[in-house]
XYZ file of C-alpha atoms in Angstrom:
648
model
C -0.110 0.087 -0.019
C 1.107 3.528 -0.752
C 1.853 6.067 2.174
C -1.549 8.013 1.091
C -0.623 10.858 3.402
C 2.261 11.707 1.425
C 1.301 10.557 -2.031
C -2.158 12.399 -3.017
C -0.938 13.696 -6.286
C -3.548 16.517 -6.916
C -4.142 17.737 -3.217
C -0.179 17.530 -2.971
C -0.316 16.418 0.706
C 3.259 15.518 1.766
C 4.656 13.982 5.181
C 7.818 13.165 5.902
C 9.475 9.465 6.152
C 12.944 8.165 6.636
C 14.645 6.249 3.938
C 18.126 5.041 2.876
C 18.916 4.468 -0.671
C 21.334 2.919 -3.166
C 24.464 2.371 -1.297
C 23.463 3.795 2.034
C 23.164 0.651 4.206
C 22.244 1.338 7.853
C 25.109 3.002 9.646
C 27.236 4.010 6.578
C 27.838 7.427 5.286
C 26.413 9.269 8.371
C 28.103 12.661 7.519
C 26.153 12.983 4.470
C 22.610 11.920 5.844
C 19.953 14.737 6.233
C 17.233 12.175 7.239
C 18.063 9.267 9.780
C 16.922 5.691 10.038
C 14.052 5.028 12.683
C 13.490 1.043 12.086
C 15.163 -1.089 14.636
C 18.262 -2.695 13.196
C 20.102 -5.856 14.448
C 23.136 -5.361 12.362
C 24.898 -2.481 10.247
C 26.965 -2.848 7.335
C 30.618 -1.619 7.010
C 31.872 0.916 4.459
C 33.768 -0.787 1.627
C 36.589 1.445 2.651
C 36.812 -0.621 5.935
C 37.396 -3.887 4.158
C 40.514 -4.860 2.250
C 40.482 -8.382 0.317
C 43.670 -10.340 0.720
C 44.902 -12.158 -2.682
C 42.209 -14.931 -3.527
C 40.102 -15.777 -6.474
C 38.191 -12.850 -5.583
C 41.040 -10.418 -5.992
C 41.802 -12.035 -9.427
C 38.289 -11.645 -10.541
C 38.224 -8.061 -9.288
C 41.265 -7.172 -11.014
C 40.109 -8.679 -14.414
C 36.953 -6.735 -14.390
C 39.068 -3.369 -13.172
C 41.385 -4.036 -16.406
C 38.224 -4.215 -18.713
C 36.425 -1.357 -17.199
C 39.642 0.938 -17.355
C 40.145 -0.039 -20.978
C 36.917 1.593 -21.877
C 37.528 5.356 -22.727
C 35.416 8.108 -21.201
C 34.708 9.526 -24.757
C 33.209 6.181 -25.852
C 31.188 5.942 -22.653
C 29.897 9.448 -23.047
C 29.319 9.441 -26.874
C 25.733 8.506 -27.034
C 24.936 11.319 -24.362
C 26.839 13.848 -26.359
C 25.117 12.732 -29.619
C 21.870 13.183 -28.062
C 22.729 16.741 -26.584
C 23.904 17.977 -29.940
C 27.391 18.483 -28.589
C 29.248 17.363 -31.643
C 27.726 19.857 -33.897
C 30.326 22.038 -35.487
C 33.207 20.344 -34.165
C 36.045 19.205 -36.586
C 36.252 15.250 -36.200
C 33.326 15.408 -33.619
C 31.114 12.550 -34.156
C 33.308 10.394 -36.263
C 36.116 10.632 -34.445
C 34.782 8.415 -31.531
C 34.909 4.734 -31.888
C 31.296 3.740 -30.916
C 30.245 1.088 -28.745
C 27.915 -1.582 -29.891
C 25.377 -3.996 -28.472
C 22.918 -2.401 -26.014
C 25.042 0.599 -26.130
C 24.614 1.024 -29.843
C 22.700 4.403 -31.132
C 19.834 2.296 -32.186
C 19.420 0.462 -29.138
C 16.712 2.167 -26.785
C 18.666 1.086 -23.558
C 21.724 3.175 -24.402
C 23.315 4.754 -21.469
C 22.477 2.246 -18.894
C 26.178 0.839 -18.778
C 27.597 4.249 -18.142
C 25.375 4.395 -14.894
C 26.592 1.012 -13.900
C 30.325 2.079 -14.653
C 29.766 5.059 -12.296
C 28.742 2.542 -9.547
C 31.289 0.255 -10.093
C 34.268 3.002 -10.288
C 32.929 4.255 -6.991
C 32.915 0.906 -5.554
C 36.490 0.120 -7.018
C 37.834 3.143 -5.377
C 36.408 2.622 -2.102
C 37.685 -0.810 -2.024
C 41.127 -0.422 -3.194
C 41.773 3.424 -2.693
C 43.243 3.688 -6.034
C 42.948 7.140 -7.326
C 42.594 5.953 -11.129
C 39.003 5.092 -10.472
C 38.006 8.281 -8.878
C 39.762 10.208 -11.638
C 38.328 8.325 -14.507
C 34.867 8.963 -12.787
C 35.425 12.404 -12.494
C 35.922 12.938 -16.229
C 32.702 10.951 -16.691
C 30.732 13.012 -14.313
C 31.774 16.533 -15.798
C 30.981 14.968 -19.152
C 27.605 14.251 -17.894
C 26.970 17.409 -16.295
C 27.878 19.298 -19.622
C 25.387 16.914 -21.512
C 22.677 17.904 -18.730
C 23.407 21.676 -19.493
C 23.240 21.286 -23.161
C 19.887 19.418 -23.054
C 18.265 22.583 -21.179
C 17.167 23.778 -17.815
C 14.692 20.892 -16.710
C 17.365 18.703 -15.638
C 16.835 15.967 -18.095
C 19.972 13.734 -18.612
C 20.049 10.701 -20.697
C 21.624 9.313 -23.918
C 18.300 9.163 -25.542
C 15.676 12.042 -26.026
C 13.070 12.710 -23.621
C 10.163 11.568 -25.975
C 10.949 7.876 -24.821
C 9.958 8.710 -21.507
C 6.652 10.219 -23.054
C 6.095 7.162 -24.823
C 6.350 5.066 -21.493
C 3.917 7.272 -19.870
C 1.456 6.880 -22.877
C 1.845 3.214 -22.609
C 3.433 3.077 -26.315
C 6.079 0.353 -26.930
C 9.526 1.460 -25.801
C 12.232 -0.376 -23.881
C 12.742 0.705 -20.313
C 13.838 4.354 -20.222
C 13.075 4.664 -16.313
C 15.573 1.738 -15.725
C 18.194 3.574 -17.696
C 17.546 6.794 -15.833
C 17.812 4.586 -12.437
C 21.272 3.216 -13.409
C 22.412 6.770 -14.002
C 21.003 8.242 -10.843
C 22.177 5.425 -9.017
C 25.808 5.739 -10.253
C 25.804 9.629 -9.339
C 24.638 8.999 -5.870
C 27.563 6.371 -5.674
C 29.961 8.775 -6.850
C 28.846 11.433 -4.193
C 28.714 8.779 -1.411
C 31.963 7.137 -2.198
C 34.107 9.698 -3.975
C 32.360 12.628 -2.481
C 31.687 13.910 -5.901
C 29.773 17.243 -5.503
C 28.970 17.633 -9.170
C 27.468 14.167 -9.135
C 25.137 15.107 -6.230
C 24.236 18.181 -8.312
C 23.434 16.400 -11.394
C 21.273 13.860 -9.858
C 19.245 16.467 -7.647
C 18.503 18.116 -10.905
C 17.328 15.080 -12.574
C 15.280 14.459 -9.572
C 13.567 17.954 -9.990
C 12.797 17.079 -13.704
C 11.309 13.929 -12.618
C 9.159 15.685 -10.135
C 7.661 18.081 -12.510
C 7.328 15.667 -15.076
C 5.308 13.174 -12.914
C 3.779 15.220 -10.171
C 0.189 15.972 -12.244
C 0.048 12.585 -13.841
C -3.078 11.071 -13.375
C -3.698 7.762 -11.533
C -4.301 5.945 -14.882
C -1.563 7.306 -16.739
C 0.774 6.283 -13.625
C -0.492 2.809 -13.901
C 0.261 2.431 -17.125
C 3.785 4.051 -16.975
C 4.503 1.579 -13.940
C 3.700 -1.384 -16.207
C 7.181 -0.647 -18.230
C 10.324 -2.036 -16.312
C 11.856 0.901 -14.098
C 14.451 -1.016 -12.387
C 15.061 0.563 -8.895
C 13.805 3.973 -9.463
C 12.284 4.270 -6.063
C 15.556 3.207 -4.554
C 17.356 6.025 -6.087
C 14.622 8.572 -5.260
C 14.750 7.395 -1.425
C 18.445 7.526 -1.480
C 18.290 11.106 -2.692
C 15.838 12.121 -0.097
C 18.006 10.768 2.621
C 20.635 13.093 1.197
C 18.449 16.191 0.536
C 15.593 15.767 2.847
C 13.467 17.340 0.151
C 9.794 15.933 0.261
C 9.917 15.935 -3.601
C 12.458 12.936 -3.668
C 10.474 11.307 -0.991
C 7.210 11.979 -3.145
C 8.989 10.311 -6.152
C 10.086 7.243 -4.357
C 6.275 6.731 -3.338
C 5.359 7.196 -6.717
C 7.138 4.296 -8.038
C 5.391 1.897 -5.523
C 3.950 -0.764 -7.968
C 0.701 -1.737 -6.250
C -0.537 -3.955 -9.070
C 2.348 -6.133 -8.331
C 3.329 -5.646 -4.801
C -0.076 -5.419 -3.098
C -0.596 -9.631 -3.199
C 2.618 -10.026 -1.229
C 0.794 -8.577 1.898
C -1.565 -11.445 1.857
C 1.092 -13.887 1.306
C 0.140 -14.588 -2.212
C 2.891 -15.864 -4.373
C 2.356 -14.397 -7.578
C 5.762 -14.616 -9.281
C 4.968 -17.184 -11.838
C 5.272 -15.510 -15.172
C 6.865 -12.127 -13.695
C 9.766 -10.620 -15.453
C 12.189 -11.510 -12.429
C 14.612 -8.466 -12.945
C 11.511 -6.119 -13.095
C 10.188 -7.576 -9.890
C 13.137 -7.861 -7.400
C 14.209 -4.073 -7.319
C 10.695 -3.215 -6.187
C 11.455 -4.929 -3.035
C 14.777 -3.265 -2.579
C 12.950 0.279 -2.737
C 10.337 -0.657 -0.488
C 12.546 -2.247 2.366
C 14.550 0.936 1.933
C 11.298 2.945 2.903
C 10.605 0.656 5.977
C 14.227 0.884 7.184
C 13.663 4.517 7.496
C 10.067 4.932 8.620
C 9.618 1.755 10.703
C 5.618 2.043 10.084
C 4.622 0.072 7.157
C 4.142 -3.632 6.533
C 6.862 -3.732 3.932
C 9.270 -5.801 6.136
C 6.734 -8.581 6.121
C 6.163 -8.283 2.410
C 9.938 -8.390 1.536
C 10.824 -11.608 3.959
C 7.740 -13.167 2.413
C 9.001 -12.488 -1.197
C 12.701 -13.508 -0.429
C 11.714 -16.650 1.239
C 9.291 -17.363 -1.582
C 12.143 -16.513 -4.214
C 15.179 -18.676 -2.336
C 13.420 -21.590 -1.097
C 10.531 -22.027 -4.025
C 11.805 -20.389 -7.105
C 15.703 -20.800 -7.107
C 18.106 -23.147 -8.660
C 20.887 -24.971 -6.735
C 23.200 -22.088 -7.598
C 20.850 -19.487 -5.885
C 20.037 -18.031 -9.451
C 16.409 -17.783 -10.455
C 14.241 -17.472 -13.781
C 14.120 -19.098 -17.053
C 13.782 -16.758 -20.242
C 14.214 -13.795 -17.631
C 10.980 -14.841 -15.992
C 9.890 -16.709 -12.651
C 8.146 -19.817 -13.189
C 5.876 -21.934 -10.987
C 7.243 -22.760 -7.636
C 9.326 -25.902 -7.103
C 9.380 -26.451 -10.679
C 13.130 -26.385 -11.607
C 13.056 -29.778 -13.393
C 10.661 -28.093 -15.699
C 13.014 -25.148 -16.795
C 16.362 -26.693 -17.445
C 16.846 -24.563 -20.339
C 19.735 -22.350 -21.830
C 18.256 -19.232 -20.606
C 18.358 -19.823 -16.728
C 19.608 -17.802 -13.860
C 19.804 -14.222 -15.353
C 22.917 -12.560 -13.721
C 21.017 -9.409 -12.754
C 18.562 -11.174 -10.820
C 21.407 -12.539 -8.414
C 22.808 -9.182 -8.362
C 19.585 -7.705 -6.822
C 18.825 -10.554 -4.753
C 22.258 -10.057 -2.780
C 21.111 -6.341 -2.307
C 17.923 -7.362 -0.862
C 19.601 -10.269 1.207
C 22.032 -7.500 2.674
C 19.104 -5.272 3.593
C 17.080 -7.879 5.180
C 20.078 -9.009 7.260
C 20.584 -5.593 8.486
C 17.149 -6.092 9.849
C 17.287 -9.543 10.909
C 20.739 -10.852 11.348
C 19.418 -14.207 10.475
C 22.184 -16.897 9.501
C 19.882 -18.259 6.613
C 20.203 -15.036 4.913
C 24.014 -15.124 5.160
C 23.800 -18.923 3.871
C 21.911 -17.840 0.804
C 24.389 -14.870 0.217
C 27.270 -17.427 0.322
C 25.399 -19.651 -1.917
C 24.819 -17.249 -4.750
C 27.862 -15.332 -4.542
C 30.189 -18.499 -4.854
C 27.886 -20.275 -7.515
C 26.643 -17.601 -9.537
C 28.692 -14.425 -9.118
C 31.844 -16.249 -9.155
C 30.712 -18.446 -12.131
C 29.333 -15.463 -13.977
C 32.948 -14.341 -15.011
C 35.264 -16.071 -17.569
C 38.414 -16.981 -15.646
C 40.584 -16.464 -18.778
C 39.018 -13.254 -20.247
C 37.272 -11.497 -17.493
C 34.035 -11.389 -19.708
C 30.864 -12.312 -18.184
C 27.745 -14.270 -18.891
C 24.129 -13.073 -19.172
C 22.639 -16.403 -18.264
C 23.918 -19.566 -16.121
C 22.297 -22.381 -18.169
C 20.902 -25.612 -16.646
C 20.297 -27.183 -19.948
C 22.378 -30.352 -19.816
C 25.408 -30.009 -22.059
C 25.212 -26.132 -22.311
C 27.820 -23.825 -21.622
C 28.401 -20.043 -20.475
C 28.311 -17.517 -23.366
C 30.294 -14.715 -22.633
C 30.316 -11.020 -23.441
C 32.630 -9.097 -25.737
C 34.915 -6.170 -24.639
C 32.721 -3.252 -26.377
C 30.054 -5.158 -28.383
C 27.574 -6.661 -25.800
C 26.672 -4.390 -22.995
C 23.747 -6.495 -21.541
C 22.407 -5.593 -18.581
C 24.406 -8.198 -16.760
C 27.559 -6.778 -17.972
C 26.564 -3.539 -16.203
C 25.825 -5.385 -13.040
C 28.720 -7.519 -13.526
C 31.075 -4.551 -13.020
C 29.520 -3.823 -9.735
C 29.625 -7.447 -8.644
C 33.287 -7.499 -9.090
C 33.963 -4.516 -7.418
C 31.862 -4.935 -4.031
C 33.118 -8.549 -2.792
C 33.937 -7.018 0.457
C 30.444 -5.966 1.165
C 28.917 -8.825 2.694
C 31.786 -10.423 4.482
C 31.293 -8.506 8.081
C 28.361 -6.702 9.860
C 28.328 -5.107 13.389
C 26.354 -3.463 16.041
C 27.640 -1.637 18.803
C 30.298 -4.107 20.491
C 29.038 -7.129 18.359
C 30.869 -8.429 15.117
C 29.396 -10.652 12.517
C 31.475 -12.771 10.474
C 29.273 -13.881 7.810
C 31.990 -15.169 4.744
C 35.015 -16.905 5.032
C 37.144 -14.875 2.745
C 40.456 -13.829 3.162
C 40.441 -9.988 4.120
C 41.316 -7.096 6.923
C 38.539 -5.351 8.561
C 39.284 -2.152 10.452
C 36.667 -1.696 12.917
C 37.263 2.180 13.400
C 34.577 2.540 16.030
C 36.086 -0.149 18.348
C 39.755 0.344 17.376
C 40.045 -3.095 16.245
C 41.492 -4.745 12.981
C 40.756 -8.214 12.169
C 42.631 -10.432 9.625
C 40.946 -13.443 8.310
C 42.900 -15.886 6.228
C 41.394 -18.801 4.562
C 41.596 -21.314 1.670
C 37.843 -21.539 1.776
C 36.085 -23.147 -0.223
C 39.017 -25.620 -0.589
C 38.457 -26.534 2.913
C 36.147 -25.504 5.602
C 39.218 -23.700 7.645
C 39.430 -20.092 8.589
C 41.758 -18.238 11.023
C 41.034 -14.801 12.439
C 43.471 -12.742 14.104
C 42.889 -9.544 16.103
C 44.576 -6.509 16.486
C 43.869 -3.692 19.013
C 45.938 -1.343 21.446
C 44.304 -2.304 24.628
C 42.152 -5.262 25.768
C 38.458 -5.005 25.027
C 35.210 -7.081 25.747
C 33.415 -7.833 22.513
C 30.998 -10.173 21.036
C 32.155 -11.912 17.938
C 29.545 -13.969 16.067
C 30.801 -16.603 13.482
C 28.363 -18.111 11.233
C 27.891 -21.671 11.566
C 27.058 -22.622 7.931
C 24.019 -24.526 7.256
C 26.028 -26.820 5.096
C 28.626 -27.588 7.793
C 28.965 -31.553 8.258
C 29.469 -33.268 11.702
C 32.735 -32.449 13.678
C 32.979 -28.817 13.345
C 35.974 -27.333 15.713
C 36.780 -23.943 17.429
C 40.012 -23.043 18.950
C 40.819 -19.637 20.648
C 44.592 -19.156 20.995
C 45.241 -22.883 20.540
C 42.862 -24.112 22.970
C 39.672 -25.989 21.869
C 36.545 -24.559 22.880
C 33.122 -26.318 22.743
C 30.872 -24.959 20.476
C 27.456 -23.833 21.285
C 25.222 -23.767 18.595
C 24.018 -25.827 15.370
C 24.605 -25.481 11.741
C 22.489 -22.645 10.481
C 23.116 -20.249 13.468
C 25.989 -18.302 14.897
C 28.830 -19.351 17.411
C 28.628 -16.318 19.819
C 32.092 -15.546 21.677
C 31.909 -12.906 24.251
C 35.016 -12.278 26.233
C 37.856 -9.575 26.858
C 40.108 -9.665 23.561
C 43.457 -8.774 23.520
C 46.034 -7.813 20.595
C 47.258 -10.888 19.017
C 44.177 -13.229 20.021
C 43.546 -15.805 17.437
C 40.370 -17.857 16.393
C 40.323 -20.950 14.337
C 37.353 -22.684 13.054
C 36.931 -25.638 10.816
C 33.508 -26.658 9.440
C 33.646 -30.072 7.689
C 32.558 -29.864 4.023
C 30.610 -32.944 2.702
C 29.479 -34.327 -0.515
C 25.783 -34.200 -0.962
C 22.893 -35.129 -3.484
C 20.156 -33.112 -3.101
C 16.712 -34.112 -4.622
C 14.299 -31.863 -6.182
C 11.021 -31.385 -4.542
C 8.531 -34.040 -5.561
C 11.308 -35.670 -7.996
C 13.734 -37.848 -6.013
C 15.183 -39.031 -9.056
C 16.574 -35.465 -10.235
C 19.516 -34.214 -8.084
C 21.994 -31.573 -7.842
C 25.522 -32.103 -6.177
C 27.417 -29.775 -3.793
C 30.415 -29.963 -1.698
C 29.807 -27.708 1.284
C 27.950 -25.050 -0.254
C 29.778 -25.364 -3.657
C 27.688 -26.684 -6.758
C 29.560 -29.324 -8.508
C 29.037 -29.582 -12.211
C 29.743 -32.488 -14.441
C 32.315 -31.507 -17.322
C 30.889 -32.815 -20.678
C 33.599 -31.835 -23.079
C 33.861 -28.907 -25.817
C 32.435 -30.448 -28.856
C 30.700 -27.957 -31.150
C 31.129 -25.050 -28.788
C 30.624 -21.776 -30.569
C 33.077 -18.730 -29.766
C 31.951 -16.141 -27.098
C 28.908 -13.988 -27.383
C 26.898 -14.994 -30.618
C 24.190 -12.597 -29.855
C 23.849 -8.941 -29.312
C 20.255 -7.417 -28.938
C 17.447 -9.679 -28.181
C 14.909 -7.210 -27.840
C 15.404 -6.066 -31.418
C 16.482 -9.609 -32.853
C 15.193 -12.143 -30.281
C 18.849 -13.637 -30.609
C 19.375 -15.188 -27.433
C 16.053 -16.973 -27.076
C 16.825 -18.861 -30.247
C 20.209 -19.471 -29.708
C 21.252 -23.021 -30.259
C 23.901 -24.696 -28.008
C 24.143 -27.525 -30.367
C 24.262 -30.032 -27.577
C 25.849 -33.526 -28.893
C 23.341 -36.364 -28.960
C 25.906 -38.217 -27.008
C 25.498 -36.029 -24.000
C 23.425 -37.412 -21.275
C 22.456 -36.224 -17.710
C 21.760 -39.791 -16.559
C 23.508 -41.508 -13.737
C 23.402 -45.342 -13.054
C 23.980 -45.200 -9.288
C 22.151 -48.542 -8.352
C 20.589 -46.469 -5.396
C 23.985 -46.039 -4.048
C 25.048 -43.177 -1.483
C 26.719 -40.256 -3.387
C 29.978 -41.195 -1.277
C 30.074 -44.670 -3.186
C 29.886 -43.247 -6.770
C 31.819 -39.966 -6.499
C 35.264 -40.054 -5.566
C 37.548 -37.239 -4.653
C 40.568 -36.606 -7.204
C 44.015 -36.524 -5.071
C 45.955 -33.470 -5.640
C 43.252 -31.416 -7.456
C 40.948 -29.406 -4.922
C 37.325 -29.351 -5.141
C 37.731 -32.252 -7.979
C 35.581 -35.346 -7.938
C 35.102 -38.296 -10.560
C 32.437 -40.659 -11.027
C 32.975 -44.392 -10.828
C 33.038 -46.011 -14.302
C 29.977 -48.206 -13.676
C 27.699 -45.215 -13.008
C 28.234 -43.707 -16.741
C 30.194 -46.087 -18.615
C 32.875 -43.611 -18.491
C 34.311 -41.436 -15.726
C 33.089 -37.734 -15.448
C 34.625 -35.216 -13.567
C 33.017 -32.883 -11.189
C 34.087 -29.645 -10.086
C 32.915 -26.163 -9.042
C 30.509 -24.585 -11.717
C 32.239 -21.208 -11.156
C 35.431 -23.063 -12.598
C 33.479 -24.537 -15.496
C 34.664 -22.260 -18.170
C 34.499 -22.794 -22.113
C 33.220 -26.366 -21.327
C 29.702 -28.282 -21.653
C 28.292 -29.214 -18.184
C 25.577 -30.292 -16.202
C 24.257 -29.441 -12.883
C 20.812 -31.485 -12.612
C 21.369 -35.421 -12.992
C 18.592 -37.870 -13.396
C 19.560 -41.183 -11.192
C 18.691 -44.451 -12.459
C 18.726 -47.868 -10.602
């Protein structure tokens, strides 16, 4: 339900709520906030600046994404914006001197400009995560270029790489490809630039965009509004709520309320699962916005709606990888088996589910939320990126014998390329949370945390997921009483152990909870945990013969060869040409997802390969030949299978 007291369009009645936005998790950026949180939080996020990753697979992925991002020139990223504003007119060389981007950033694509917004966010996060000035310098040039475009387009504050009449078409209900979605990416990127890089010009450009939007929409009829909201608008409510917190201007709050999509969201209030057939990446961001409303106002039923949605997606509409959707849409609950296609697991959906999960963890501090975050991060986000080129995939196919199709450097720019840049920049975001004198250790990732408010530095070293061991060393000037809560993963097998300064300590708790350690800590204190990882075959609901295989939280896929694999990125613009929904993976007839296990336990038909971490092989009598199983996140340029049909 809308906050009617602050949304009556004609009467103009406005009251004040308190929101947080794009990258403002509770407790962050307090110096910049004009409006404070009022909901009750169980945990607070750390700023990306407070966490530094140590060398690992995550830094390798991050560095490949960084190299790709930095190879894209500012002029190329601004080209469509300048073309829209006529800034090349009369200039020698001008338009033709720029090497134009292709794919979804081509001048004939209505989604052009979205990648520049994502890149502004990614550059801000790369800067925060590393402290490297090259990211801020490049972003400064982009922001100055966008400010010049905004000025050239007139006094209204409108800014985009496409003309304003695309917004008018959206309002009129005429065919157009998601113009508000693009504006959300641009506004979100500008806000991130202000938050992480203190870019004042970015803040001014964003506030001008908001003023334009208010005067564009504030007299819109209820019927026109309903029509307009039927077109994908991303996290537009999220961006306006973020800006409201930074400006305290009720017009920004009004805009956030305006983008509440009652037709889609209201059924969640009564626990109705209306997901089947819904475009997933259109749906998920709507929840991100309303949770941020709840976090600040604390007066609505939005928290319960979001929690119901999250549980429904995670437990009823997700694959073993934590990803969801087929052909970009949710399908019937518990029907993974009916949707093992080449178009499953859109990467943008996982990006947004992780954002929503972080929000809900701040409210609930529930270990199941952290378990999901880990599952989706390792199996999908890591698995989205090619380990050789750094390019990223749009889908994570569940079709037996399919393979990952990767982007190109400058000729794809799918939505998942944009979110892919951000994914690789913010790996440090979900490792640690805090509240008062309590610290949550959610992820086992080699990193250094600077907990400034407590004067504590924590160094975590681990080889996870090669094994379940992690070592934490504390550094502080004076002894201090603190509570450290270490996630006891839901996947942990029997025999978990915990040591403090080399002495074994009894674990209080169970898998799927937290191990709580409260004591006076001193510099040099060391915590060691070891959570056994086990092979597991998980059957699909209602179909015990269809299984997926995991080792701890890691999805293991079977390698099925490289026959007939087409070079990366054979498709470009599906909304114009329907390319990727007709893409033929040319799966050889010899490929099979059947395993003859004779009813044996998985440990009797899948054996570890000595000397090769996270690698297993089937016994020959299971398939007639041995199949190697290894993490899906390492399954590059190889046909694979995730879901298996067991036969006796």
